[in-house]
PDB file of C-alpha atoms in Angstrom:
ATOM      1  CA  MET Y   6    -170.348  84.796-110.879  1.00  0.00           C
ATOM      2  CA  SER Y   7    -167.667  82.204-110.133  1.00  0.00           C
ATOM      3  CA  THR Y   8    -164.199  83.073-108.915  1.00  0.00           C
ATOM      4  CA  GLY Y   9    -162.906  82.263-112.383  1.00  0.00           C
ATOM      5  CA  SER Y  10    -165.384  84.557-114.111  1.00  0.00           C
ATOM      6  CA  ALA Y  11    -164.682  87.262-111.571  1.00  0.00           C
ATOM      7  CA  THR Y  12    -161.016  87.019-112.527  1.00  0.00           C
ATOM      8  CA  SER Y  13    -161.833  87.174-116.219  1.00  0.00           C
ATOM      9  CA  ALA Y  14    -164.042  90.212-115.767  1.00  0.00           C
ATOM     10  CA  ALA Y  15    -161.401  91.969-113.707  1.00  0.00           C
ATOM     11  CA  SER Y  16    -158.698  91.123-116.253  1.00  0.00           C
ATOM     12  CA  ALA Y  17    -160.782  92.698-118.994  1.00  0.00           C
ATOM     13  CA  THR Y  18    -160.526  96.012-117.166  1.00  0.00           C
ATOM     14  CA  GLY Y  19    -156.824  95.582-116.436  1.00  0.00           C
ATOM     15  CA  ALA Y  20    -157.492  95.215-112.698  1.00  0.00           C
ATOM     16  CA  THR Y  21    -157.241  91.945-110.794  1.00  0.00           C
ATOM     17  CA  VAL Y  22    -157.538  92.255-107.024  1.00  0.00           C
ATOM     18  CA  LEU Y  23    -156.282  89.383-104.884  1.00  0.00           C
ATOM     19  CA  VAL Y  24    -157.597  89.168-101.312  1.00  0.00           C
ATOM     20  CA  ALA Y  25    -155.590  86.862 -99.025  1.00  0.00           C
ATOM     21  CA  SER Y  26    -157.174  86.739 -95.591  1.00  0.00           C
ATOM     22  CA  ASP Y  27    -156.445  84.787 -92.461  1.00  0.00           C
ATOM     23  CA  LEU Y  28    -159.506  82.942 -91.159  1.00  0.00           C
ATOM     24  CA  ASP Y  29    -159.556  82.216 -87.418  1.00  0.00           C
ATOM     25  CA  ARG Y  30    -160.056  85.361 -85.337  1.00  0.00           C
ATOM     26  CA  THR Y  31    -159.846  87.467 -88.506  1.00  0.00           C
ATOM     27  CA  LEU Y  32    -162.837  86.448 -90.620  1.00  0.00           C
ATOM     28  CA  ILE Y  33    -164.349  83.601 -88.573  1.00  0.00           C
ATOM     29  CA  TYR Y  34    -164.800  83.327 -84.797  1.00  0.00           C
ATOM     30  CA  SER Y  35    -165.393  80.593 -82.247  1.00  0.00           C
ATOM     31  CA  THR Y  36    -167.903  81.195 -79.450  1.00  0.00           C
ATOM     32  CA  GLY Y  37    -165.136  82.236 -77.075  1.00  0.00           C
ATOM     33  CA  ALA Y  38    -163.706  84.765 -79.548  1.00  0.00           C
ATOM     34  CA  LEU Y  39    -166.931  86.518 -80.639  1.00  0.00           C
ATOM     35  CA  ALA Y  40    -166.451  89.436 -78.210  1.00  0.00           C
ATOM     36  CA  LEU Y  41    -170.123  90.397 -78.168  1.00  0.00           C
ATOM     37  CA  GLY Y  42    -169.836  93.349 -75.826  1.00  0.00           C
ATOM     38  CA  MET Y  43    -173.216  94.863 -76.596  1.00  0.00           C
ATOM     39  CA  PRO Y  44    -176.533  94.181 -74.792  1.00  0.00           C
ATOM     40  CA  ASP Y  45    -178.022  90.868 -75.895  1.00  0.00           C
ATOM     41  CA  PRO Y  46    -180.927  92.404 -77.867  1.00  0.00           C
ATOM     42  CA  GLN Y  47    -178.393  94.379 -79.931  1.00  0.00           C
ATOM     43  CA  ALA Y  48    -176.154  91.412 -80.777  1.00  0.00           C
ATOM     44  CA  PRO Y  49    -175.811  90.701 -84.520  1.00  0.00           C
ATOM     45  CA  ARG Y  50    -177.364  87.646 -86.109  1.00  0.00           C
ATOM     46  CA  LEU Y  51    -174.717  84.966 -86.603  1.00  0.00           C
ATOM     47  CA  LEU Y  52    -174.200  82.359 -89.296  1.00  0.00           C
ATOM     48  CA  CYS Y  53    -172.389  79.118 -88.463  1.00  0.00           C
ATOM     49  CA  VAL Y  54    -169.636  78.425 -91.022  1.00  0.00           C
ATOM     50  CA  GLU Y  55    -167.914  75.442 -89.384  1.00  0.00           C
ATOM     51  CA  VAL Y  56    -169.197  72.241 -87.798  1.00  0.00           C
ATOM     52  CA  HIS Y  57    -166.885  69.746 -86.086  1.00  0.00           C
ATOM     53  CA  GLU Y  58    -168.033  66.423 -84.648  1.00  0.00           C
ATOM     54  CA  ALA Y  59    -171.659  67.483 -85.138  1.00  0.00           C
ATOM     55  CA  LYS Y  60    -171.180  70.681 -83.118  1.00  0.00           C
ATOM     56  CA  PRO Y  61    -171.175  74.285 -84.375  1.00  0.00           C
ATOM     57  CA  LEU Y  62    -167.698  75.739 -84.047  1.00  0.00           C
ATOM     58  CA  SER Y  63    -167.128  78.997 -85.972  1.00  0.00           C
ATOM     59  CA  TYR Y  64    -169.294  81.938 -86.974  1.00  0.00           C
ATOM     60  CA  VAL Y  65    -169.517  85.126 -88.997  1.00  0.00           C
ATOM     61  CA  THR Y  66    -172.233  87.750 -88.824  1.00  0.00           C
ATOM     62  CA  GLU Y  67    -174.961  87.420 -91.438  1.00  0.00           C
ATOM     63  CA  ARG Y  68    -173.935  90.809 -92.830  1.00  0.00           C
ATOM     64  CA  ALA Y  69    -170.321  89.648 -93.127  1.00  0.00           C
ATOM     65  CA  ALA Y  70    -171.454  86.527 -94.980  1.00  0.00           C
ATOM     66  CA  ALA Y  71    -173.347  88.618 -97.542  1.00  0.00           C
ATOM     67  CA  GLU Y  72    -170.389  90.987 -97.974  1.00  0.00           C
ATOM     68  CA  LEU Y  73    -168.053  88.024 -98.360  1.00  0.00           C
ATOM     69  CA  ARG Y  74    -170.131  86.537-101.162  1.00  0.00           C
ATOM     70  CA  ALA Y  75    -170.011  89.869-102.971  1.00  0.00           C
ATOM     71  CA  LEU Y  76    -166.253  90.094-102.382  1.00  0.00           C
ATOM     72  CA  ALA Y  77    -165.685  86.617-103.825  1.00  0.00           C
ATOM     73  CA  ALA Y  78    -167.631  87.610-106.951  1.00  0.00           C
ATOM     74  CA  GLU Y  79    -165.564  90.767-107.420  1.00  0.00           C
ATOM     75  CA  THR Y  80    -162.026  89.592-106.570  1.00  0.00           C
ATOM     76  CA  VAL Y  81    -159.735  86.570-106.362  1.00  0.00           C
ATOM     77  CA  PHE Y  82    -160.519  85.617-102.773  1.00  0.00           C
ATOM     78  CA  VAL Y  83    -157.907  83.317-101.220  1.00  0.00           C
ATOM     79  CA  PRO Y  84    -158.562  81.860 -97.735  1.00  0.00           C
ATOM     80  CA  THR Y  85    -155.161  81.859 -96.010  1.00  0.00           C
ATOM     81  CA  THR Y  86    -154.715  79.815 -92.866  1.00  0.00           C
ATOM     82  CA  THR Y  87    -152.363  77.946 -90.555  1.00  0.00           C
ATOM     83  CA  ARG Y  88    -154.973  75.179 -90.439  1.00  0.00           C
ATOM     84  CA  THR Y  89    -154.231  71.812 -91.992  1.00  0.00           C
ATOM     85  CA  ARG Y  90    -156.069  70.893 -95.155  1.00  0.00           C
ATOM     86  CA  LYS Y  91    -158.458  68.678 -93.198  1.00  0.00           C
ATOM     87  CA  GLN Y  92    -159.233  71.455 -90.712  1.00  0.00           C
ATOM     88  CA  TYR Y  93    -159.741  73.965 -93.518  1.00  0.00           C
ATOM     89  CA  GLN Y  94    -162.177  71.690 -95.316  1.00  0.00           C
ATOM     90  CA  ARG Y  95    -164.540  71.828 -92.321  1.00  0.00           C
ATOM     91  CA  ILE Y  96    -165.201  75.506 -93.081  1.00  0.00           C
ATOM     92  CA  SER Y  97    -168.071  76.477 -95.372  1.00  0.00           C
ATOM     93  CA  LEU Y  98    -167.628  80.193 -96.021  1.00  0.00           C
ATOM     94  CA  LEU Y  99    -168.781  80.120 -99.629  1.00  0.00           C
ATOM     95  CA  GLY Y 100    -170.426  77.504-101.744  1.00  0.00           C
ATOM     96  CA  GLY Y 101    -171.263  76.498-105.252  1.00  0.00           C
ATOM     97  CA  ASP Y 102    -169.975  78.770-107.993  1.00  0.00           C
ATOM     98  CA  LEU Y 103    -168.248  81.061-105.479  1.00  0.00           C
ATOM     99  CA  ALA Y 104    -165.978  78.402-103.969  1.00  0.00           C
ATOM    100  CA  PRO Y 105    -162.442  79.859-104.024  1.00  0.00           C
ATOM    101  CA  ARG Y 106    -160.186  78.378-106.675  1.00  0.00           C
ATOM    102  CA  TYR Y 107    -157.108  78.944-104.510  1.00  0.00           C
ATOM    103  CA  ALA Y 108    -156.574  78.421-100.786  1.00  0.00           C
ATOM    104  CA  ILE Y 109    -153.426  78.561 -98.669  1.00  0.00           C
ATOM    105  CA  CYS Y 110    -153.194  75.985 -95.856  1.00  0.00           C
ATOM    106  CA  ALA Y 111    -150.584  74.900 -93.291  1.00  0.00           C
ATOM    107  CA  ASN Y 112    -149.196  78.452 -93.132  1.00  0.00           C
ATOM    108  CA  GLY Y 113    -148.195  78.277 -96.797  1.00  0.00           C
ATOM    109  CA  GLY Y 114    -147.083  74.646 -96.847  1.00  0.00           C
ATOM    110  CA  HIS Y 115    -149.954  73.673 -99.113  1.00  0.00           C
ATOM    111  CA  LEU Y 116    -151.353  75.713-101.984  1.00  0.00           C
ATOM    112  CA  LEU Y 117    -154.730  74.260-102.912  1.00  0.00           C
ATOM    113  CA  VAL Y 118    -155.910  74.628-106.500  1.00  0.00           C
ATOM    114  CA  ASP Y 119    -159.558  73.609-106.882  1.00  0.00           C
ATOM    115  CA  GLY Y 120    -159.235  71.796-103.565  1.00  0.00           C
ATOM    116  CA  VAL Y 121    -156.089  69.812-104.430  1.00  0.00           C
ATOM    117  CA  SER Y 122    -152.588  70.535-103.100  1.00  0.00           C
ATOM    118  CA  ASP Y 123    -150.142  71.669-105.789  1.00  0.00           C
ATOM    119  CA  PRO Y 124    -147.323  69.056-105.530  1.00  0.00           C
ATOM    120  CA  ASP Y 125    -144.637  71.275-107.061  1.00  0.00           C
ATOM    121  CA  TRP Y 126    -145.354  74.073-104.593  1.00  0.00           C
ATOM    122  CA  HIS Y 127    -145.309  71.695-101.634  1.00  0.00           C
ATOM    123  CA  ALA Y 128    -142.003  70.158-102.753  1.00  0.00           C
ATOM    124  CA  GLU Y 129    -140.400  73.588-103.083  1.00  0.00           C
ATOM    125  CA  VAL Y 130    -141.571  74.611 -99.602  1.00  0.00           C
ATOM    126  CA  ARG Y 131    -140.125  71.440 -98.092  1.00  0.00           C
ATOM    127  CA  ARG Y 132    -136.794  72.083 -99.805  1.00  0.00           C
ATOM    128  CA  ARG Y 133    -136.625  75.612 -98.350  1.00  0.00           C
ATOM    129  CA  VAL Y 134    -137.475  74.373 -94.857  1.00  0.00           C
ATOM    130  CA  ASP Y 135    -134.946  71.512 -94.965  1.00  0.00           C
ATOM    131  CA  ASP Y 136    -132.208  73.876 -96.143  1.00  0.00           C
ATOM    132  CA  ALA Y 137    -132.766  76.560 -93.486  1.00  0.00           C
ATOM    133  CA  CYS Y 138    -134.155  75.003 -90.287  1.00  0.00           C
ATOM    134  CA  ALA Y 139    -133.523  72.433 -87.609  1.00  0.00           C
ATOM    135  CA  PRO Y 140    -135.676  69.332 -88.192  1.00  0.00           C
ATOM    136  CA  LEU Y 141    -139.171  69.021 -86.802  1.00  0.00           C
ATOM    137  CA  SER Y 142    -138.061  66.049 -84.725  1.00  0.00           C
ATOM    138  CA  GLU Y 143    -135.666  68.280 -82.753  1.00  0.00           C
ATOM    139  CA  VAL Y 144    -138.455  70.750 -81.964  1.00  0.00           C
ATOM    140  CA  ARG Y 145    -140.779  67.961 -80.895  1.00  0.00           C
ATOM    141  CA  ALA Y 146    -138.124  66.500 -78.630  1.00  0.00           C
ATOM    142  CA  TYR Y 147    -137.650  69.883 -76.941  1.00  0.00           C
ATOM    143  CA  LEU Y 148    -141.394  70.256 -76.386  1.00  0.00           C
ATOM    144  CA  THR Y 149    -141.660  66.752 -74.920  1.00  0.00           C
ATOM    145  CA  ALA Y 150    -138.726  67.334 -72.577  1.00  0.00           C
ATOM    146  CA  THR Y 151    -139.643  70.788 -71.278  1.00  0.00           C
ATOM    147  CA  THR Y 152    -143.437  70.929 -71.019  1.00  0.00           C
ATOM    148  CA  ASP Y 153    -145.618  70.009 -68.067  1.00  0.00           C
ATOM    149  CA  LEU Y 154    -148.878  68.099 -68.172  1.00  0.00           C
ATOM    150  CA  SER Y 155    -150.301  70.544 -65.640  1.00  0.00           C
ATOM    151  CA  TRP Y 156    -150.634  73.149 -68.412  1.00  0.00           C
ATOM    152  CA  VAL Y 157    -150.333  71.208 -71.710  1.00  0.00           C
ATOM    153  CA  ARG Y 158    -153.435  69.428 -72.924  1.00  0.00           C
ATOM    154  CA  LYS Y 159    -152.214  68.142 -76.311  1.00  0.00           C
ATOM    155  CA  HIS Y 160    -149.095  67.854 -78.465  1.00  0.00           C
ATOM    156  CA  ARG Y 161    -149.846  68.042 -82.187  1.00  0.00           C
ATOM    157  CA  VAL Y 162    -147.980  67.920 -85.511  1.00  0.00           C
ATOM    158  CA  ALA Y 163    -149.596  69.563 -88.546  1.00  0.00           C
ATOM    159  CA  GLU Y 164    -149.028  68.143 -92.036  1.00  0.00           C
ATOM    160  CA  ASP Y 165    -145.560  66.928 -90.932  1.00  0.00           C
ATOM    161  CA  LEU Y 166    -144.484  70.582 -91.290  1.00  0.00           C
ATOM    162  CA  PHE Y 167    -144.829  72.231 -87.866  1.00  0.00           C
ATOM    163  CA  ALA Y 168    -145.824  71.541 -84.266  1.00  0.00           C
ATOM    164  CA  TYR Y 169    -148.212  73.090 -81.802  1.00  0.00           C
ATOM    165  CA  LEU Y 170    -149.397  72.662 -78.240  1.00  0.00           C
ATOM    166  CA  VAL Y 171    -152.909  73.061 -76.904  1.00  0.00           C
ATOM    167  CA  VAL Y 172    -152.428  74.638 -73.471  1.00  0.00           C
ATOM    168  CA  GLU Y 173    -154.254  75.913 -70.428  1.00  0.00           C
ATOM    169  CA  ARG Y 174    -153.602  79.560 -71.229  1.00  0.00           C
ATOM    170  CA  GLU Y 175    -153.897  80.825 -67.640  1.00  0.00           C
ATOM    171  CA  ARG Y 176    -151.319  78.255 -66.469  1.00  0.00           C
ATOM    172  CA  LEU Y 177    -148.830  78.698 -69.316  1.00  0.00           C
ATOM    173  CA  PRO Y 178    -145.491  79.822 -67.766  1.00  0.00           C
ATOM    174  CA  GLN Y 179    -144.293  82.992 -69.470  1.00  0.00           C
ATOM    175  CA  ASP Y 180    -140.671  82.151 -68.713  1.00  0.00           C
ATOM    176  CA  TRP Y 181    -141.028  78.825 -70.559  1.00  0.00           C
ATOM    177  CA  LEU Y 182    -142.571  80.597 -73.556  1.00  0.00           C
ATOM    178  CA  ASP Y 183    -139.733  83.129 -73.608  1.00  0.00           C
ATOM    179  CA  ARG Y 184    -137.082  80.379 -73.408  1.00  0.00           C
ATOM    180  CA  PHE Y 185    -138.745  78.321 -76.121  1.00  0.00           C
ATOM    181  CA  THR Y 186    -139.078  81.350 -78.395  1.00  0.00           C
ATOM    182  CA  ALA Y 187    -135.356  82.112 -78.055  1.00  0.00           C
ATOM    183  CA  TRP Y 188    -134.323  78.454 -78.472  1.00  0.00           C
ATOM    184  CA  ALA Y 189    -136.499  78.002 -81.567  1.00  0.00           C
ATOM    185  CA  GLY Y 190    -135.364  81.289 -83.086  1.00  0.00           C
ATOM    186  CA  GLU Y 191    -131.738  80.135 -83.014  1.00  0.00           C
ATOM    187  CA  ARG Y 192    -132.803  77.095 -85.063  1.00  0.00           C
ATOM    188  CA  GLY Y 193    -134.812  78.914 -87.721  1.00  0.00           C
ATOM    189  CA  TRP Y 194    -138.268  78.531 -86.168  1.00  0.00           C
ATOM    190  CA  THR Y 195    -140.925  81.089 -85.187  1.00  0.00           C
ATOM    191  CA  VAL Y 196    -143.081  80.714 -82.062  1.00  0.00           C
ATOM    192  CA  SER Y 197    -146.577  82.185 -81.843  1.00  0.00           C
ATOM    193  CA  LEU Y 198    -149.196  82.093 -79.066  1.00  0.00           C
ATOM    194  CA  GLN Y 199    -152.746  82.176 -80.448  1.00  0.00           C
ATOM    195  CA  GLY Y 200    -155.569  81.647 -78.003  1.00  0.00           C
ATOM    196  CA  ARG Y 201    -154.956  78.244 -76.419  1.00  0.00           C
ATOM    197  CA  LYS Y 202    -152.322  77.158 -78.966  1.00  0.00           C
ATOM    198  CA  VAL Y 203    -148.554  77.625 -79.002  1.00  0.00           C
ATOM    199  CA  TYR Y 204    -147.256  77.202 -82.561  1.00  0.00           C
ATOM    200  CA  ALA Y 205    -143.699  76.413 -83.623  1.00  0.00           C
ATOM    201  CA  VAL Y 206    -143.335  77.043 -87.358  1.00  0.00           C
ATOM    202  CA  PRO Y 207    -140.249  76.945 -89.612  1.00  0.00           C
ATOM    203  CA  ARG Y 208    -139.319  80.477 -90.638  1.00  0.00           C
ATOM    204  CA  PRO Y 209    -139.432  79.799 -94.429  1.00  0.00           C
ATOM    205  CA  LEU Y 210    -142.975  78.416 -94.061  1.00  0.00           C
ATOM    206  CA  THR Y 211    -144.910  81.623 -94.750  1.00  0.00           C
ATOM    207  CA  LYS Y 212    -148.288  82.714 -95.969  1.00  0.00           C
ATOM    208  CA  SER Y 213    -146.663  85.578 -97.880  1.00  0.00           C
ATOM    209  CA  ALA Y 214    -144.690  83.295-100.209  1.00  0.00           C
ATOM    210  CA  ALA Y 215    -147.844  81.399-101.150  1.00  0.00           C
ATOM    211  CA  MET Y 216    -149.758  84.664-101.646  1.00  0.00           C
ATOM    212  CA  ARG Y 217    -147.059  85.924-104.021  1.00  0.00           C
ATOM    213  CA  GLU Y 218    -147.337  82.701-106.010  1.00  0.00           C
ATOM    214  CA  VAL Y 219    -151.107  83.094-106.386  1.00  0.00           C
ATOM    215  CA  ALA Y 220    -150.606  86.745-107.359  1.00  0.00           C
ATOM    216  CA  ARG Y 221    -148.156  85.635-110.047  1.00  0.00           C
ATOM    217  CA  ARG Y 222    -150.547  83.021-111.420  1.00  0.00           C
ATOM    218  CA  THR Y 223    -153.541  85.373-111.504  1.00  0.00           C
ATOM    219  CA  GLY Y 224    -151.740  88.507-112.654  1.00  0.00           C
ATOM    220  CA  ALA Y 225    -152.986  90.442-109.625  1.00  0.00           C
ATOM    221  CA  THR Y 226    -152.549  94.199-109.858  1.00  0.00           C
ATOM    222  CA  LEU Y 227    -153.435  94.762-106.191  1.00  0.00           C
ATOM    223  CA  THR Y 228    -153.008  92.483-103.174  1.00  0.00           C
ATOM    224  CA  LEU Y 229    -155.037  92.946 -99.981  1.00  0.00           C
ATOM    225  CA  ALA Y 230    -154.579  91.009 -96.737  1.00  0.00           C
ATOM    226  CA  ALA Y 231    -155.752  90.755 -93.136  1.00  0.00           C
ATOM    227  CA  GLY Y 232    -154.647  88.850 -90.063  1.00  0.00           C
ATOM    228  CA  ASP Y 233    -154.390  89.019 -86.292  1.00  0.00           C
ATOM    229  CA  SER Y 234    -151.370  86.947 -85.228  1.00  0.00           C
ATOM    230  CA  LEU Y 235    -147.595  86.962 -85.422  1.00  0.00           C
ATOM    231  CA  LEU Y 236    -147.818  84.290 -88.124  1.00  0.00           C
ATOM    232  CA  ASP Y 237    -149.794  86.787 -90.247  1.00  0.00           C
ATOM    233  CA  ALA Y 238    -147.223  89.594 -90.032  1.00  0.00           C
ATOM    234  CA  ASP Y 239    -145.300  88.507 -93.131  1.00  0.00           C
ATOM    235  CA  LEU Y 240    -148.568  88.263 -95.086  1.00  0.00           C
ATOM    236  CA  LEU Y 241    -149.601  91.778 -94.119  1.00  0.00           C
ATOM    237  CA  LEU Y 242    -146.166  93.186 -94.938  1.00  0.00           C
ATOM    238  CA  ALA Y 243    -146.185  91.527 -98.374  1.00  0.00           C
ATOM    239  CA  ALA Y 244    -149.595  92.920 -99.384  1.00  0.00           C
ATOM    240  CA  ASP Y 245    -150.159  96.317-101.012  1.00  0.00           C
ATOM    241  CA  ARG Y 246    -152.740  97.154 -98.348  1.00  0.00           C
ATOM    242  CA  ALA Y 247    -153.624  95.277 -95.168  1.00  0.00           C
ATOM    243  CA  TRP Y 248    -155.746  95.366 -92.022  1.00  0.00           C
ATOM    244  CA  ARG Y 249    -155.469  93.927 -88.527  1.00  0.00           C
ATOM    245  CA  PRO Y 250    -158.298  93.721 -85.961  1.00  0.00           C
ATOM    246  CA  GLY Y 251    -158.189  95.304 -82.499  1.00  0.00           C
ATOM    247  CA  HIS Y 252    -157.431  91.943 -80.868  1.00  0.00           C
ATOM    248  CA  GLY Y 253    -154.744  89.286 -81.226  1.00  0.00           C
ATOM    249  CA  GLU Y 254    -150.953  89.153 -81.024  1.00  0.00           C
ATOM    250  CA  LEU Y 255    -150.396  92.012 -83.468  1.00  0.00           C
ATOM    251  CA  ALA Y 256    -152.758  94.352 -81.610  1.00  0.00           C
ATOM    252  CA  ASP Y 257    -151.392  93.305 -78.205  1.00  0.00           C
ATOM    253  CA  THR Y 258    -147.866  94.284 -79.291  1.00  0.00           C
ATOM    254  CA  ASP Y 259    -149.020  97.410 -81.160  1.00  0.00           C
ATOM    255  CA  TRP Y 260    -147.485  95.988 -84.338  1.00  0.00           C
ATOM    256  CA  GLY Y 261    -147.953  98.022 -87.466  1.00  0.00           C
ATOM    257  CA  ALA Y 262    -146.638  99.249 -90.815  1.00  0.00           C
ATOM    258  CA  PRO Y 263    -147.461 102.318 -92.940  1.00  0.00           C
ATOM    259  CA  HIS Y 264    -149.790 100.410 -95.275  1.00  0.00           C
ATOM    260  CA  VAL Y 265    -151.474  98.362 -92.494  1.00  0.00           C
ATOM    261  CA  THR Y 266    -154.674  99.749 -90.978  1.00  0.00           C
ATOM    262  CA  ALA Y 267    -155.000  99.025 -87.267  1.00  0.00           C
ATOM    263  CA  MET Y 268    -158.713  98.646 -86.599  1.00  0.00           C
ATOM    264  CA  ALA Y 269    -160.391  99.373 -83.283  1.00  0.00           C
ATOM    265  CA  ALA Y 270    -163.110  96.752 -83.755  1.00  0.00           C
ATOM    266  CA  ARG Y 271    -162.701  93.461 -81.918  1.00  0.00           C
ATOM    267  CA  GLY Y 272    -164.210  90.015 -82.273  1.00  0.00           C
ATOM    268  CA  VAL Y 273    -166.757  89.077 -84.905  1.00  0.00           C
ATOM    269  CA  ALA Y 274    -167.556  92.757 -85.544  1.00  0.00           C
ATOM    270  CA  ALA Y 275    -163.968  93.197 -86.738  1.00  0.00           C
ATOM    271  CA  GLY Y 276    -164.453  90.378 -89.236  1.00  0.00           C
ATOM    272  CA  GLU Y 277    -167.409  92.185 -90.753  1.00  0.00           C
ATOM    273  CA  GLU Y 278    -165.489  95.462 -90.890  1.00  0.00           C
ATOM    274  CA  ILE Y 279    -162.511  93.788 -92.582  1.00  0.00           C
ATOM    275  CA  VAL Y 280    -164.651  92.373 -95.395  1.00  0.00           C
ATOM    276  CA  ARG Y 281    -166.173  95.806 -95.974  1.00  0.00           C
ATOM    277  CA  ALA Y 282    -162.681  97.328 -96.113  1.00  0.00           C
ATOM    278  CA  PHE Y 283    -161.603  94.722 -98.667  1.00  0.00           C
ATOM    279  CA  ARG Y 284    -164.571  95.527-100.906  1.00  0.00           C
ATOM    280  CA  ALA Y 285    -164.046  99.282-100.680  1.00  0.00           C
ATOM    281  CA  ALA Y 286    -160.351  98.972-101.577  1.00  0.00           C
ATOM    282  CA  ALA Y 287    -161.108  96.600-104.465  1.00  0.00           C
ATOM    283  CA  ARG Y 288    -163.777  98.915-105.898  1.00  0.00           C
ATOM    284  CA  GLU Y 289    -161.445 101.892-105.631  1.00  0.00           C
ATOM    285  CA  HIS Y 290    -158.716 100.012-107.489  1.00  0.00           C
ATOM    286  CA  THR Y 291    -161.105  98.899-110.218  1.00  0.00           C
ATOM    287  CA  ARG Y 292    -162.369 102.462-110.713  1.00  0.00           C
ATOM    288  CA  GLU Y 293    -158.799 103.699-111.093  1.00  0.00           C
ATOM    289  CA  HIS Y 294    -158.197 101.127-113.836  1.00  0.00           C
ATOM    290  CA  THR Y 295    -161.423 101.849-115.710  1.00  0.00           C
ATOM    291  CA  SER Y 296    -161.348 105.677-115.726  1.00  0.00           C
ATOM    292  CA  PRO Y 297    -161.664 107.269-119.204  1.00  0.00           C
ATOM    293  CA  ARG Y 298    -158.407 107.264-121.145  1.00  0.00           C
ATOM    294  CA  LEU Y 299    -157.276 108.955-124.344  1.00  0.00           C
ATOM    295  CA  ASN Y 300    -154.545 107.271-126.457  1.00  0.00           C
ATOM    296  CA  GLY Y 301    -153.525 105.202-123.447  1.00  0.00           C
ATOM    297  CA  ALA Y 302    -153.197 108.212-121.110  1.00  0.00           C
ATOM    298  CA  PRO Y 303    -155.636 109.398-118.443  1.00  0.00           C
ATOM    299  CA  ALA Y 304    -158.306 111.686-119.880  1.00  0.00           C
ATOM    300  CA  ALA Y 305    -157.637 115.354-119.177  1.00  0.00           C
ATOM    301  CA  LEU Y 306    -159.876 117.041-116.678  1.00  0.00           C
ATOM    302  CA  PRO Y 307    -161.824 120.080-117.911  1.00  0.00           C
ATOM    303  CA  ASP Y 308    -160.435 123.485-116.969  1.00  0.00           C
ATOM    304  CA  PRO Y 309    -162.176 124.999-113.974  1.00  0.00           C
ATOM    305  CA  ALA Y 310    -164.777 127.607-114.874  1.00  0.00           C
TER     306      ALA Y 310
END
């Protein structure tokens, strides 16, 4: 069943579940992020889902891959990432008739529809950023002037929307990060440390806004989300139900909300658990919308004997 037919089938029951999930360190994991803490013979079988420059880069467990295919057939599954479009296109989570119709890239800066960026959405995002934030050039100038080559490996700009550094994490000065976070915050930007990357992202550039737009277009009656970093917090808050793994910025700061489940699982095992949680919540929602009804009202339960 394709994503489109899954949506049609769900709409026929009055239930359309949208699943917007972060990718890196939420659903997919690099070798350094797998967190395989069990004895080697007990380690799960892994499936490579990303190749870069002829080298395997990211993985899911084989069980997670099977669950994810089932999830994509049952819901509107929307990969949601801070990656650029080019970086996202390296990932092969699903294929063929299960390829997601929608994907959110560049932290919400690009909404892909059948693989193509929606120009109206992108133009609206740029307008919001220009109206509310200091220009990207000012942030880049600050990074150039205040960073040290002893701990910065690369300066990067993503989609002409935001900037990030690739750093030597163990050498990254905490006082610099604190100063940069405060400086950027005064200018409408959010700073996030994820693994070896320090991101500076305009505050209006959010995954949640793009998720709401997809929910509007698909008529979603339930939104589910997952993520591990500060840049995912708005996405999790905007969803009806959400999950965060036992690792990452959100776990490290004990971040939470009443509708967000804080999982104990870490690494690639957490990714598998998140997909299972998505499927269970989607099935529960569908059952609630397909229970027997009389004249438009829920069917009465029989009196107890």
